[in-house]
Amino acid sequence: MDFFNFVMGSSLPTLGGVKSWGMDIVTQFIVLVVMFLAAKHVMKLKVGGIVFACVVGSAVSWIIKHWSEFSGWIDALMNKL
């Protein structure tokens, strides 16, 4: 019974914790893709491709981390139109 109390007494992940964990995984995946694209463009000596990959990767990563702010901007834009 002590083991059951230990398991139930420990802090189980909350929905916010799972959401944060998922956002971290997606962000890390984006970083890996950007690193792959940048390395591919380094091999071809294309500086523009490296910069483009870094800018797009940063923008997507920012949008994922600040989704509520970004969706508010889109909502405001749609209301203006």
XYZ file of N, CA and C in Angstrom:
243
model
N 0.815 -1.190 0.000
C 0.000 0.000 0.000
C 0.864 1.262 0.000
N 2.073 1.146 0.545
C 2.961 2.305 0.551
C 3.329 2.710 -0.867
N 3.518 1.712 -1.737
C 3.858 2.029 -3.123
C 2.719 2.775 -3.807
N 1.482 2.350 -3.560
C 0.324 3.031 -4.147
C 0.249 4.476 -3.667
N 0.461 4.700 -2.387
C 0.452 6.066 -1.856
C 1.594 6.891 -2.442
N 2.733 6.250 -2.663
C 3.874 6.958 -3.255
C 3.543 7.395 -4.674
N 2.930 6.489 -5.456
C 2.595 6.812 -6.844
C 1.491 7.855 -6.895
N 0.464 7.707 -6.125
C -0.655 8.644 -6.156
C -0.301 9.970 -5.488
N 0.625 9.947 -4.546
C 1.008 11.161 -3.856
C 1.979 12.018 -4.650
N 2.664 11.387 -5.599
C 3.623 12.162 -6.402
C 2.859 13.047 -7.373
N 3.535 14.048 -7.834
C 2.863 15.003 -8.726
C 2.766 14.416 -10.128
N 1.569 14.149 -10.551
C 1.330 13.662 -11.896
C 1.291 14.850 -12.850
N 1.614 14.643 -14.116
C 1.627 15.778 -15.053
C 0.226 16.351 -15.253
N 0.180 17.655 -15.345
C -1.083 18.336 -15.604
C -1.208 18.565 -17.106
N -2.364 19.059 -17.523
C -2.575 19.338 -18.930
C -1.615 20.424 -19.417
N -1.360 21.409 -18.567
C -0.406 22.464 -18.923
C 0.998 21.918 -19.088
N 1.379 20.977 -18.240
C 2.699 20.362 -18.351
C 2.846 19.555 -19.619
N 1.809 18.829 -19.986
C 1.837 18.038 -21.223
C 1.886 18.965 -22.433
N 1.131 20.070 -22.390
C 1.140 21.034 -23.491
C 2.525 21.653 -23.638
N 3.138 22.014 -22.528
C 4.480 22.596 -22.558
C 5.483 21.590 -23.116
N 5.369 20.343 -22.703
C 6.252 19.294 -23.193
C 6.082 19.111 -24.696
N 4.862 19.122 -25.171
C 4.596 18.983 -26.604
C 5.164 20.145 -27.397
N 5.028 21.356 -26.863
C 5.586 22.525 -27.554
C 7.107 22.443 -27.614
N 7.729 21.940 -26.549
C 9.185 21.776 -26.557
C 9.621 20.768 -27.612
N 8.886 19.677 -27.739
C 9.226 18.652 -28.733
C 9.102 19.217 -30.144
N 8.025 19.936 -30.428
C 7.832 20.519 -31.763
C 8.906 21.554 -32.052
N 9.248 22.375 -31.069
C 10.288 23.380 -31.253
C 11.633 22.726 -31.524
N 11.956 21.667 -30.816
C 13.211 20.956 -31.052
C 13.231 20.324 -32.435
N 12.100 19.818 -32.894
C 12.026 19.261 -34.236
C 12.286 20.340 -35.285
N 11.717 21.530 -35.078
C 11.930 22.642 -36.006
C 13.406 23.025 -36.036
N 14.044 23.047 -34.872
C 15.471 23.372 -34.809
C 16.281 22.340 -35.591
N 15.943 21.068 -35.458
C 16.655 20.031 -36.208
C 16.476 20.190 -37.712
N 15.262 20.515 -38.139
C 15.007 20.712 -39.569
C 15.785 21.924 -40.080
N 15.795 23.010 -39.310
C 16.537 24.213 -39.720
C 18.029 23.910 -39.783
N 18.540 23.163 -38.832
C 19.959 22.801 -38.863
C 20.283 21.954 -40.094
N 19.399 21.025 -40.437
C 19.608 20.201 -41.627
C 19.600 21.064 -42.884
N 18.614 21.961 -43.002
C 18.539 22.826 -44.187
C 19.732 23.764 -44.274
N 20.154 24.314 -43.140
C 21.312 25.206 -43.139
C 22.566 24.441 -43.540
N 22.733 23.228 -43.038
C 23.902 22.425 -43.406
C 23.878 22.083 -44.888
N 22.696 21.803 -45.407
C 22.574 21.502 -46.838
C 22.990 22.710 -47.671
N 22.580 23.898 -47.257
C 22.933 25.102 -47.996
C 24.395 25.498 -47.784
N 24.971 25.131 -46.643
C 26.403 25.380 -46.432
C 27.218 24.552 -47.419
N 26.795 23.321 -47.634
C 27.526 22.456 -48.573
C 27.461 23.008 -50.000
N 26.376 23.687 -50.333
C 26.234 24.274 -51.669
C 26.742 25.716 -51.717
N 27.191 26.242 -50.554
C 27.694 27.616 -50.426
C 26.643 28.651 -50.834
N 25.415 28.446 -50.394
C 24.326 29.381 -50.661
C 23.993 30.122 -49.368
N 24.478 31.348 -49.261
C 24.251 32.135 -48.050
C 22.779 32.517 -47.924
N 22.143 32.831 -49.037
C 20.730 33.191 -49.006
C 19.862 32.066 -48.477
N 20.172 30.841 -48.852
C 19.411 29.683 -48.362
C 19.576 29.485 -46.868
N 20.787 29.734 -46.372
C 21.047 29.608 -44.935
C 20.237 30.646 -44.170
N 20.291 31.889 -44.632
C 19.561 32.966 -43.957
C 18.059 32.712 -44.019
N 17.558 32.299 -45.182
C 16.126 32.033 -45.335
C 15.677 30.920 -44.396
N 16.446 29.837 -44.303
C 16.084 28.727 -43.419
C 16.053 29.180 -41.962
N 17.038 29.990 -41.560
C 17.083 30.466 -40.176
C 15.923 31.415 -39.867
N 15.589 32.295 -40.812
C 14.502 33.253 -40.586
C 13.149 32.535 -40.510
N 12.907 31.634 -41.434
C 11.631 30.910 -41.432
C 11.520 30.016 -40.198
N 12.601 29.340 -39.842
C 12.593 28.499 -38.645
C 12.346 29.297 -37.382
N 12.957 30.467 -37.294
C 12.748 31.326 -36.126
C 11.313 31.827 -36.064
N 10.769 32.203 -37.212
C 9.394 32.695 -37.248
C 8.408 31.604 -36.829
N 8.590 30.406 -37.341
C 7.683 29.296 -36.993
C 7.819 28.949 -35.519
N 9.043 28.945 -35.022
C 9.262 28.655 -33.607
C 8.611 29.723 -32.725
N 8.724 30.993 -33.111
C 8.100 32.063 -32.342
C 6.582 31.938 -32.356
N 6.030 31.607 -33.523
C 4.569 31.460 -33.633
C 4.074 30.342 -32.733
N 4.811 29.243 -32.665
C 4.391 28.130 -31.815
C 4.424 28.528 -30.347
N 5.466 29.244 -29.930
C 5.590 29.634 -28.524
C 4.624 30.745 -28.129
N 4.204 31.589 -29.076
C 3.321 32.718 -28.784
C 2.034 32.624 -29.607
N 1.415 31.459 -29.590
C 0.255 31.214 -30.444
C -0.909 32.147 -30.123
N -1.171 32.410 -28.856
C -2.334 33.242 -28.514
C -2.149 34.671 -29.036
N -0.940 35.205 -28.955
C -0.686 36.548 -29.484
C -0.814 36.572 -31.004
N -0.264 35.566 -31.663
C -0.326 35.497 -33.117
C -1.763 35.335 -33.608
N -2.531 34.467 -32.946
C -3.923 34.286 -33.359
C -4.740 35.551 -33.105
N -4.375 36.323 -32.078
C -5.033 37.609 -31.845
C -4.761 38.585 -32.979
N -3.527 38.595 -33.488
C -3.186 39.446 -34.630
C -3.991 39.052 -35.860
N -4.100 37.750 -36.106
C -4.852 37.262 -37.273
C -6.323 37.626 -37.122
N -6.867 37.472 -35.908
C -8.266 37.819 -35.660
C -8.499 39.312 -35.888
N -7.591 40.154 -35.415
C -7.718 41.599 -35.613
C -7.637 41.963 -37.106
N -6.750 41.273 -37.822
C -6.634 41.520 -39.262
C -7.911 41.128 -39.998
N -8.492 40.000 -39.623
C -9.734 39.558 -40.267
C -10.885 40.513 -39.951
N -10.901 41.045 -38.741
C -11.950 41.998 -38.373
C -11.800 43.302 -39.136
N -10.565 43.722 -39.420
C -10.325 44.944 -40.194
C -10.778 44.775 -41.647
N -10.605 43.570 -42.190
C -10.984 43.338 -43.581
C -12.493 43.176 -43.671
